[in-house]
Coordinates of C-alpha atoms in Angstrom, one line a residue:
Chain R
M298 CA 1.8 11.3 43.3
S299 CA 0.0 14.4 44.5
L300 CA 0.9 16.1 41.1
L301 CA 0.1 13.5 38.9
F302 CA -3.4 12.4 40.9
K303 CA -3.9 16.2 41.5
G304 CA -7.1 17.2 41.0
R305 CA -9.0 13.7 40.6
P306 CA -11.9 12.6 41.1
Q307 CA -12.0 8.8 43.0
G308 CA -12.3 6.3 41.0
A309 CA -13.9 8.6 38.0
S310 CA -12.4 8.7 34.7
D311 CA -12.8 13.1 34.0
T312 CA -12.6 15.2 31.2
R313 CA -9.1 14.9 30.8
V314 CA -8.7 17.4 27.4
G315 CA -10.5 19.9 26.3
L316 CA -11.9 20.4 22.8
W317 CA -9.4 23.0 22.0
Q318 CA -6.3 21.6 23.2
M319 CA -7.5 18.3 21.5
L320 CA -8.2 20.2 18.5
S321 CA -4.7 22.2 19.0
M322 CA -3.0 18.9 19.5
L323 CA -4.5 17.4 17.1
V324 CA -2.8 19.5 14.5
I325 CA 0.6 19.5 16.3
S326 CA 0.4 15.5 16.5
H327 CA -0.1 15.6 12.7
I328 CA 2.9 17.7 12.2
R329 CA 5.2 15.7 14.8
Q330 CA 3.8 12.2 12.8
A331 CA 4.8 13.9 9.4
L332 CA 8.0 15.2 10.4
G333 CA 8.4 11.4 11.7
S334 CA 8.2 9.7 9.5
L335 CA 10.4 11.8 6.6
G336 CA 13.0 11.3 9.3
E337 CA 12.4 7.4 9.4
L338 CA 13.3 7.8 5.3
W339 CA 16.2 10.0 5.9
R340 CA 17.3 6.8 8.4
Q341 CA 16.6 4.4 5.7
P342 CA 18.1 6.3 2.7
A343 CA 18.9 3.0 0.6
A344 CA 15.7 1.5 1.1
S345 CA 13.8 4.9 1.2
L346 CA 15.7 5.8 -2.3
M347 CA 15.4 2.7 -3.8
T348 CA 11.3 2.7 -3.4
I349 CA 11.1 6.7 -4.3
G350 CA 13.1 5.8 -7.2
V351 CA 11.0 3.1 -8.6
L352 CA 7.9 5.5 -8.1
G353 CA 9.7 8.0 -9.8
L354 CA 11.1 6.5 -12.7
S355 CA 6.8 4.5 -13.1
I356 CA 5.9 8.2 -13.2
T357 CA 8.2 9.5 -15.1
L358 CA 7.9 7.3 -18.5
P359 CA 3.9 7.8 -18.9
S360 CA 4.5 11.7 -18.0
T361 CA 7.1 11.6 -20.8
L362 CA 5.3 9.7 -23.5
Y363 CA 2.1 11.9 -22.4
I364 CA 4.5 15.0 -23.4
L365 CA 5.2 13.6 -26.1
V366 CA 1.8 13.4 -27.5
K367 CA 0.4 16.6 -26.8
N368 CA 3.9 17.7 -28.6
T369 CA 2.9 15.8 -31.8
E370 CA -0.7 17.0 -31.8
K371 CA 0.9 20.3 -31.3
I372 CA 2.7 20.0 -34.7
S373 CA -0.4 18.3 -36.1
A374 CA -2.9 21.2 -35.4
G375 CA -0.2 23.1 -37.3
W376 CA -0.5 20.9 -40.5
E377 CA -4.3 20.7 -39.9
Q378 CA -4.8 24.3 -40.3
A379 CA -2.8 24.2 -43.7
S380 CA -5.6 21.9 -44.6
E381 CA -7.3 22.4 -47.5
I382 CA -10.2 21.6 -50.1
S383 CA -9.8 21.7 -53.9
L384 CA -12.8 21.8 -55.9
F385 CA -12.7 21.8 -59.5
L386 CA -15.7 22.8 -61.4
K387 CA -17.2 21.5 -64.2
Q388 CA -16.2 22.9 -67.7
Q389 CA -19.7 24.3 -68.8
T390 CA -19.7 26.4 -65.3
N391 CA -19.6 30.2 -66.2
A392 CA -18.3 32.9 -64.0
G393 CA -21.6 34.0 -62.9
S394 CA -22.3 30.1 -61.7
A395 CA -18.8 30.2 -60.2
Q396 CA -19.6 33.1 -58.0
Q397 CA -22.8 31.4 -57.0
L398 CA -21.3 28.6 -55.9
I399 CA -19.1 30.5 -53.7
T400 CA -21.5 32.7 -51.4
R401 CA -23.3 30.0 -51.3
V402 CA -20.2 27.6 -49.5
K403 CA -19.7 30.9 -47.6
T404 CA -22.9 30.8 -45.6
W405 CA -21.8 27.4 -44.0
P406 CA -20.6 27.2 -40.9
E407 CA -18.3 24.3 -41.4
V408 CA -16.1 26.5 -43.7
D409 CA -13.6 29.3 -42.9
K410 CA -12.2 31.0 -45.8
V411 CA -13.3 30.3 -49.8
T412 CA -10.6 31.5 -52.9
F413 CA -11.4 31.3 -56.3
I414 CA -8.6 30.3 -58.8
P415 CA -10.2 30.9 -62.8
A416 CA -8.6 28.4 -65.1
D417 CA -6.3 31.2 -66.6
D418 CA -4.5 32.2 -63.4
A419 CA -4.5 28.6 -62.7
L420 CA -2.6 28.1 -66.1
K421 CA -0.3 30.9 -65.9
E422 CA 0.8 29.7 -62.6
F423 CA 1.2 26.3 -64.1
Q424 CA 3.5 27.6 -66.4
Q425 CA 5.7 29.2 -64.1
L426 CA 6.0 27.0 -61.9
S427 CA 5.9 23.6 -64.1
G428 CA 8.8 24.9 -66.5
L429 CA 6.5 23.6 -69.2
G430 CA 5.5 27.4 -70.3
D431 CA 6.9 26.6 -73.4
A432 CA 4.9 23.5 -74.1
M433 CA 1.8 25.0 -73.0
A434 CA 1.5 27.1 -75.7
Y435 CA 1.1 24.7 -78.2
L436 CA -2.7 23.9 -76.3
K437 CA -5.2 24.8 -78.4
A438 CA -7.0 25.3 -75.4
N439 CA -6.7 25.5 -71.2
P440 CA -7.8 22.3 -70.3
L441 CA -7.9 23.1 -66.2
P442 CA -10.8 23.7 -64.9
D443 CA -11.6 27.0 -62.5
V444 CA -11.3 25.8 -59.0
V445 CA -12.4 26.8 -56.0
L446 CA -10.0 26.3 -52.6
V447 CA -12.0 25.6 -49.3
T448 CA -10.6 26.4 -45.9
P449 CA -12.8 24.3 -43.3
G450 CA -13.2 25.7 -39.8
E451 CA -11.1 25.7 -37.0
K452 CA -13.9 22.7 -35.3
H453 CA -14.3 21.3 -38.6
V454 CA -10.5 20.3 -39.4
S455 CA -10.4 16.7 -38.4
P456 CA -10.0 13.8 -41.1
Q457 CA -13.4 12.8 -40.5
A458 CA -15.2 16.1 -40.4
A459 CA -13.0 17.6 -43.5
R460 CA -14.1 14.6 -44.9
A461 CA -18.3 15.2 -44.4
L462 CA -16.9 18.4 -45.9
L463 CA -15.7 17.3 -48.9
D464 CA -18.7 14.8 -49.3
K465 CA -20.8 18.1 -49.2
L466 CA -18.9 20.0 -52.0
T467 CA -18.7 17.7 -54.3
S468 CA -22.7 17.1 -53.9
Q469 CA -23.1 20.5 -55.5
R470 CA -24.2 20.4 -58.8
E471 CA -21.0 22.8 -60.2
V472 CA -18.3 20.8 -58.7
D473 CA -17.1 18.5 -61.0
V474 CA -14.3 16.4 -58.5
G475 CA -13.2 17.7 -55.0
K476 CA -10.0 16.3 -53.8
L477 CA -8.8 16.3 -50.1
D478 CA -5.2 14.4 -49.2
V479 CA -6.1 13.4 -45.9
E480 CA -4.8 9.6 -45.9
W481 CA -1.6 10.5 -43.8
L482 CA -3.9 13.1 -41.8
E483 CA -5.6 9.7 -40.7
R484 CA -2.9 7.5 -40.4
L485 CA -1.3 10.2 -38.3
Y486 CA -4.8 10.7 -36.0
A487 CA -4.7 6.7 -35.7
V488 CA -0.9 6.8 -34.7
L489 CA -1.9 9.4 -32.1
N490 CA -4.5 7.3 -30.6
I491 CA -2.5 4.2 -30.5
A492 CA 0.0 6.5 -28.5
R493 CA -2.5 8.4 -26.4
E494 CA -4.3 4.6 -25.9
L495 CA -0.5 3.4 -24.7
V496 CA 0.1 6.2 -22.3
T497 CA -3.4 5.2 -20.3
L498 CA -2.4 1.4 -20.5
I499 CA 0.9 2.3 -19.6
G500 CA 0.2 4.7 -17.2
G501 CA -2.1 2.5 -15.4
L502 CA -0.2 -0.5 -15.4
L503 CA 2.8 1.2 -13.8
F504 CA 0.3 3.2 -11.2
I505 CA -0.9 0.0 -10.2
S506 CA 2.4 -1.5 -9.9
V507 CA 3.2 1.7 -8.0
V508 CA 0.6 0.8 -5.3
L509 CA 1.5 -2.6 -5.0
I510 CA 5.6 -1.2 -4.5
I511 CA 4.4 1.3 -1.8
G512 CA 1.5 -1.1 -0.1
N513 CA 3.9 -4.0 0.1
T514 CA 7.2 -1.7 1.7
I515 CA 4.4 -0.2 3.9
R516 CA 3.6 -3.8 5.1
L517 CA 7.2 -4.1 5.9
N518 CA 7.4 -1.1 7.7
I519 CA 4.3 -2.2 9.8
L520 CA 5.4 -5.7 10.2
S521 CA 8.9 -4.2 12.2
K522 CA 7.0 -2.0 13.6
R523 CA 5.1 -4.6 15.2
D524 CA 5.6 -4.1 18.7
E525 CA 5.6 -0.5 19.0
I526 CA 2.2 -1.1 17.5
L527 CA 0.5 -3.6 19.8
V528 CA 1.9 -0.9 22.6
M529 CA 0.4 1.7 21.2
K530 CA -3.2 -0.4 21.0
L531 CA -2.8 -1.3 25.0
V532 CA -2.0 1.8 25.6
G533 CA -5.4 2.8 24.0
A534 CA -4.0 4.3 20.5
T535 CA -6.7 4.8 17.7
D536 CA -6.7 2.8 14.6
A537 CA -6.0 7.0 13.4
F538 CA -3.3 7.4 15.3
I539 CA -1.2 4.4 14.7
H540 CA -2.5 4.6 10.9
R541 CA -1.0 8.1 10.5
P542 CA 2.6 7.6 10.3
F543 CA 2.7 5.1 7.8
L544 CA 0.2 7.1 5.6
Y545 CA 2.4 10.2 6.2
T546 CA 4.8 7.6 4.7
G547 CA 3.4 7.1 1.9
F548 CA 3.0 10.6 1.6
W549 CA 6.3 11.4 1.6
Y550 CA 7.0 8.6 -1.3
G551 CA 4.1 9.9 -3.7
L552 CA 5.9 13.5 -3.0
L553 CA 9.5 12.9 -3.4
G554 CA 8.8 10.4 -6.5
G555 CA 6.4 12.7 -7.9
L556 CA 9.6 15.8 -8.1
I557 CA 12.0 12.9 -9.4
A558 CA 9.8 12.4 -12.1
W559 CA 9.9 16.0 -12.8
F560 CA 13.5 16.4 -12.7
A561 CA 13.4 12.9 -15.3
V562 CA 11.2 14.4 -17.2
I563 CA 13.3 17.4 -17.3
I564 CA 16.3 15.9 -18.5
I565 CA 14.9 13.3 -21.0
L566 CA 13.2 16.6 -22.8
W567 CA 16.7 18.7 -22.4
W568 CA 18.1 15.3 -23.8
M569 CA 16.1 15.2 -26.6
D570 CA 15.6 18.5 -27.7
S571 CA 18.3 18.7 -30.0
S572 CA 17.4 15.7 -32.2
I573 CA 14.2 17.4 -32.3
Q574 CA 15.4 20.7 -34.0
A575 CA 17.6 18.6 -35.9
F576 CA 14.6 17.0 -37.3
A577 CA 12.6 20.2 -37.4
S578 CA 15.3 21.6 -39.1
L579 CA 15.0 19.2 -42.3
Y580 CA 11.6 21.0 -43.0
Q581 CA 12.3 24.2 -42.3
K582 CA 10.8 24.7 -39.4
Q583 CA 11.2 26.0 -36.0
F584 CA 9.8 23.9 -33.3
N585 CA 10.3 24.2 -29.7
I586 CA 9.2 21.2 -27.4
T587 CA 6.7 22.1 -24.9
G588 CA 7.3 20.9 -21.0
L589 CA 4.8 20.4 -18.3
T590 CA 2.8 23.0 -17.7
G591 CA 1.7 24.6 -14.2
T592 CA -1.1 22.2 -14.1
A593 CA 0.6 19.0 -15.9
L594 CA 3.4 19.2 -12.9
L595 CA 0.8 19.8 -10.3
T596 CA -1.4 17.0 -11.8
M597 CA 2.0 14.6 -11.8
L598 CA 2.4 15.8 -8.2
G599 CA -1.3 15.3 -7.6
V600 CA -1.4 11.9 -8.8
S601 CA 1.7 11.0 -7.6
I602 CA 0.5 11.4 -4.1
L603 CA -2.5 9.8 -4.3
L604 CA -0.7 6.7 -5.4
G605 CA 1.7 7.1 -2.1
L606 CA -1.4 7.0 0.0
V607 CA -3.7 4.5 -1.6
G608 CA -0.5 2.3 -1.4
S609 CA -0.6 2.8 2.3
L610 CA -4.0 2.9 2.7
I611 CA -4.5 0.0 1.6
S612 CA -1.9 -1.8 3.6
V613 CA -2.4 0.0 7.2
Q614 CA -6.4 -1.2 6.8
R615 CA -5.2 -4.5 6.0
H616 CA -2.1 -5.2 8.1
V617 CA -2.6 -2.8 11.5
R618 CA -5.8 -4.6 11.8
E619 CA -4.7 -7.9 12.0
I620 CA -2.3 -6.9 15.3
E621 CA -4.0 -7.2 18.0
P622 CA -3.0 -8.1 21.4
R623 CA -3.7 -11.1 22.9
Chain O
M76 CA -15.6 -0.1 38.0
I77 CA -15.2 -3.9 37.2
K78 CA -18.3 -6.0 37.6
F79 CA -18.5 -9.9 35.7
E80 CA -21.8 -11.6 35.7
Q81 CA -22.1 -15.3 34.9
V82 CA -18.9 -15.0 32.7
S83 CA -17.8 -18.0 31.0
K84 CA -15.1 -18.1 28.0
T85 CA -14.7 -20.8 25.9
Y86 CA -11.6 -20.5 22.9
P87 CA -12.0 -21.6 19.6
G88 CA -11.2 -25.5 20.2
G89 CA -13.3 -25.6 22.8
Q90 CA -10.5 -25.0 25.6
R91 CA -12.7 -23.8 28.5
A92 CA -10.9 -20.7 30.8
L93 CA -13.6 -19.4 32.7
S94 CA -16.9 -20.8 33.9
K95 CA -19.3 -18.7 35.5
V96 CA -17.4 -16.0 37.2
N97 CA -18.7 -13.3 39.0
F98 CA -17.2 -10.7 41.2
H99 CA -17.5 -6.9 41.3
I100 CA -14.2 -4.9 42.7
A101 CA -15.6 -1.5 43.0
P102 CA -14.4 2.2 42.6
G103 CA -11.0 2.7 44.9
E104 CA -11.4 -0.6 45.8
M105 CA -8.0 -2.9 45.5
A106 CA -7.8 -6.7 45.4
F107 CA -5.4 -9.7 44.3
L108 CA -6.1 -12.2 41.8
T109 CA -4.6 -15.6 41.7
G110 CA -4.7 -19.3 41.4
H111 CA -2.4 -21.5 39.6
S112 CA -0.7 -21.7 36.2
G113 CA -3.5 -22.0 33.4
A114 CA -6.7 -20.9 36.1
G115 CA -7.6 -18.9 34.1
K116 CA -5.8 -15.1 35.7
S117 CA -5.1 -13.9 32.1
T118 CA -7.9 -15.0 30.9
L119 CA -9.8 -12.9 33.1
L120 CA -7.4 -10.1 32.8
K121 CA -7.6 -10.4 28.9
L122 CA -11.6 -9.8 29.1
I123 CA -11.4 -6.6 31.6
S124 CA -8.2 -4.9 28.9
I125 CA -10.8 -6.2 25.7
M126 CA -7.5 -8.4 24.6
E127 CA -11.0 -11.0 24.6
R128 CA -14.8 -11.4 24.8
P129 CA -16.9 -13.6 26.7
T130 CA -18.4 -16.7 25.1
V131 CA -21.1 -16.0 27.8
G132 CA -22.0 -13.9 30.6
R133 CA -21.4 -9.7 31.1
V134 CA -18.1 -7.5 31.7
M135 CA -18.7 -4.4 32.9
I136 CA -15.2 -1.8 32.9
N137 CA -16.5 1.4 33.9
G138 CA -19.5 1.9 33.4
H139 CA -19.2 0.3 29.8
D140 CA -20.9 -3.2 29.2
L141 CA -17.7 -4.8 26.9
N142 CA -20.1 -7.2 25.1
V143 CA -22.1 -4.4 23.3
I144 CA -19.3 -2.2 22.6
K145 CA -18.2 -1.1 19.0
R146 CA -14.3 -1.8 17.7
R147 CA -13.5 2.2 17.4
Q148 CA -14.4 2.2 20.9
I149 CA -11.7 -0.5 22.8
A150 CA -9.2 2.5 22.5
Y151 CA -11.0 4.8 24.3
I152 CA -11.8 2.5 27.2
R153 CA -8.4 1.0 27.5
R154 CA -7.3 5.2 28.2
D155 CA -9.0 4.0 31.8
I156 CA -7.2 1.1 32.4
G157 CA -3.8 1.1 33.7
M158 CA -1.8 -2.2 32.4
I159 CA 0.7 -3.8 33.8
F160 CA 2.7 -6.5 32.4
Q161 CA 5.1 -9.4 33.8
S162 CA 6.9 -8.8 30.2
H163 CA 7.0 -4.7 30.9
Q164 CA 5.7 -4.2 27.1
L165 CA 8.4 -1.0 26.8
L166 CA 9.7 0.1 23.3
M167 CA 12.9 -0.9 23.6
G168 CA 14.4 1.8 21.4
K169 CA 12.8 4.7 23.0
T170 CA 14.2 6.3 26.1
V171 CA 12.4 5.9 29.2
F172 CA 11.1 9.5 28.8
D173 CA 8.9 8.7 25.3
N174 CA 7.7 5.3 26.8
V175 CA 6.1 6.9 29.7
A176 CA 5.0 10.0 27.6
L177 CA 3.4 7.3 25.2
P178 CA -0.4 8.0 26.7
L179 CA 0.0 11.0 27.1
I180 CA 0.5 11.7 23.8
I181 CA -1.6 9.7 22.1
E182 CA -4.3 11.4 24.2
G183 CA -3.3 14.5 23.0
Y184 CA -1.6 16.1 26.3
T185 CA 0.4 19.5 25.7
H186 CA 4.4 19.1 24.8
K187 CA 4.7 20.6 28.9
E188 CA 1.7 19.3 30.0
T189 CA 3.5 15.7 29.5
S190 CA 6.9 16.5 30.8
R191 CA 5.4 18.0 33.7
R192 CA 3.4 14.4 34.2
V193 CA 6.1 12.4 33.0
H194 CA 8.7 13.9 35.4
A195 CA 5.9 13.0 38.2
A196 CA 5.3 9.8 37.5
L197 CA 9.5 8.8 36.9
D198 CA 10.0 10.3 40.2
M199 CA 7.1 8.3 41.9
V200 CA 9.0 5.0 40.4
G201 CA 12.1 6.5 41.6
L202 CA 13.7 6.7 37.7
R203 CA 13.7 10.7 37.6
D204 CA 17.3 10.4 36.7
K205 CA 17.4 7.5 33.9
A206 CA 14.5 9.2 31.8
R207 CA 16.9 9.7 29.0
D208 CA 18.0 6.0 29.0
I209 CA 17.1 3.6 27.2
P210 CA 14.7 0.5 28.8
I211 CA 17.4 -2.2 27.7
M212 CA 20.2 -0.4 29.5
L213 CA 18.4 -0.8 33.1
S214 CA 17.3 -3.7 35.1
G215 CA 14.3 -5.9 35.5
G216 CA 12.7 -4.2 38.4
E217 CA 13.3 -0.6 36.5
Q218 CA 11.4 -1.8 33.4
Q219 CA 8.6 -2.7 35.8
R220 CA 8.9 0.9 37.3
V221 CA 8.7 2.1 33.7
G222 CA 6.2 0.1 32.8
I223 CA 4.1 1.1 36.4
A224 CA 5.3 4.9 35.7
R225 CA 3.2 4.9 31.9
A226 CA 0.1 2.7 33.4
V227 CA -0.3 5.7 35.9
V228 CA 1.0 8.7 34.0
N229 CA -2.8 9.5 32.4
K230 CA -4.1 9.0 36.0
P231 CA -6.7 6.3 35.1
P232 CA -8.7 4.7 37.1
L233 CA -8.4 1.4 37.1
L234 CA -5.0 -0.5 37.1
L235 CA -4.6 -4.2 36.4
A236 CA -1.0 -6.0 36.7
D237 CA -0.5 -9.1 35.4
E238 CA 2.2 -10.7 37.3
P239 CA 4.1 -7.4 38.0
T240 CA 6.3 -8.9 40.5
G241 CA 7.2 -12.3 38.9
N242 CA 10.5 -11.4 38.0
L243 CA 11.8 -9.3 41.0
D244 CA 13.2 -10.3 44.4
P245 CA 11.0 -10.3 47.2
K246 CA 12.3 -7.0 48.4
L247 CA 11.0 -5.4 44.6
S248 CA 8.7 -6.9 45.1
M249 CA 7.0 -5.9 48.4
E250 CA 8.7 -2.3 46.9
I251 CA 6.4 -2.5 43.3
V252 CA 3.3 -3.5 45.9
R253 CA 3.6 -0.4 47.9
L254 CA 3.3 1.6 45.0
F255 CA 0.0 0.3 44.1
E256 CA -0.8 0.7 47.6
D257 CA 0.1 4.4 47.0
F258 CA -2.1 4.5 44.0
N259 CA -5.2 3.0 45.8
Q260 CA -5.1 5.4 48.6
A261 CA -5.0 8.6 45.7
G262 CA -8.1 6.6 44.5
V263 CA -7.6 4.0 41.9
S264 CA -8.7 0.9 42.0
V265 CA -6.2 -1.8 41.2
L266 CA -6.4 -5.9 40.5
I267 CA -3.1 -7.5 40.7
A268 CA -3.0 -11.1 39.2
T269 CA 0.0 -13.3 41.2
H270 CA 1.0 -16.9 42.3
D271 CA 2.9 -15.4 44.9
L272 CA 0.7 -16.3 48.2
G273 CA 3.5 -14.9 50.1
L274 CA 3.2 -11.6 48.7
I275 CA -0.5 -11.4 49.5
A276 CA -0.4 -13.1 52.7
R277 CA 1.7 -10.4 53.7
M278 CA -1.0 -7.7 52.4
K279 CA -4.5 -7.4 54.2
Y280 CA -6.5 -7.1 50.5
R281 CA -9.2 -8.8 49.6
T282 CA -8.4 -12.1 47.2
L283 CA -9.8 -13.2 44.8
T284 CA -8.6 -17.3 44.0
L285 CA -9.4 -18.9 40.7
K286 CA -9.0 -22.9 39.8
D287 CA -9.6 -24.6 36.8
G288 CA -11.7 -21.7 34.9
R289 CA -14.0 -21.0 38.5
M290 CA -13.7 -18.2 41.2
I291 CA -13.2 -21.0 44.3
T292 CA -12.8 -18.2 46.8
D293 CA -13.4 -14.5 47.1
G294 CA -12.5 -12.7 50.7
L295 CA -9.5 -11.6 52.8
S296 CA -6.0 -12.3 52.4
D297 CA -6.2 -13.7 56.1
D298 CA -9.4 -16.0 54.9
L299 CA -7.3 -17.5 52.2
Q300 CA -4.4 -18.1 54.5
E301 CA -6.6 -19.7 56.9
N302 CA -8.6 -21.8 53.7
A303 CA -5.1 -23.1 52.7
R304 CA -4.5 -24.3 56.3

């Protein structure tokens, strides 16, 4: 008795815990509750693995799609750099006018490189490459025009920008016809846009389902600990103290789910790598698929943890409040 | 310590549990609260422990007006009230030590201080050697004593006991009440709700009697015996 009530003023509640002790014990309490939550998951391996697995796979799908879209963008970026606009000059354009056009176009900010191919050079190249060299000898005059090849600058390689540049170039008085084969590029961009939107849509839906799944799992967890929560409230536990173990459970679900998603993405990319290599070799191309970068991995883990926390937070805010001693 | 001013409580549905109850328990005082089933004892204890709010009137506990406190203050006010229940309200999956340590862990005591105080509390209720047991292994009387140890472990200035001897034989009941007397002598205010008039008669303490939600007597247990005759 003397030990328990030593130094206690009669009938008055003195300050029992100092600020420093309170802060240090808060940290210890957080660590204890975090490890306790991990222990709870460990003690129910089947149920925990199912929830973590659902979360992991839900994050794997948008992550994999994201990587595929990024890699496709990388490939298409290579194609874009090779894209050129061919300007066929009017037959009456002389060398001086052609040179003026080249000098003018070179000053445009949208243009990276300008190459002039005189009609004679074009004819020679055609004779060599077409295999019609002998037939060409019977022509009275060179039917090919002078050609100017314009390579758009880095910021003007998208189909829309390249098309705008083409319009600008063809409006020049020396130019007869301009050609830019961007339809296939536009189709690719459209497909990529759809893919990007699909990633966002699928990701959004899966993320919502993850929040609901975790919220429901935590709800069941709360209900199974109803008596414990009641007793804790009766002996003076704050809502924050009661919420913490459940929030840590959500955190662990998120972290472990994110790690599962990471491993799943690595396996999927490894699985697909040989098929992609085989496909690339058909085009005499060497292509190495790019996996998750450090930033992307951290983002994925961050999103996963956030989903776990949001799911558990929604659940504890709603269901712990409902449990009140009566 | 505890002050009721014209307190009435009507539950949703119109059931009136308390009607214009007035009383005051001073710091360091020990009192019994009695009355038949349905007299309003449990409602009165629920008002003190902030499980319910009064419909009319004012309840003051340790200087806090329960009519105006915010929800987040409730936990802190409850830390100053040691509550003992007839049903013990123990966590059956945890050890006796963990059950008794719960209020200290919540308040942020160090592990060393928690251990020291839990063992002191268990020693006081005669259960020092049961610290590692789980409550289901204990008898009803022992479980009640675990509940008492938990209620006093953080040295609250006020102890509330709701039928603490309800399931115990007379000898054990007397032991439990003697424990409350010990706490009271250490300066703790004690309010014990019981319908065991025999137990009250054996003690010489102030007794509040409720009938149909009204306070009908407030005096020493001897007076109560006189009134009963």
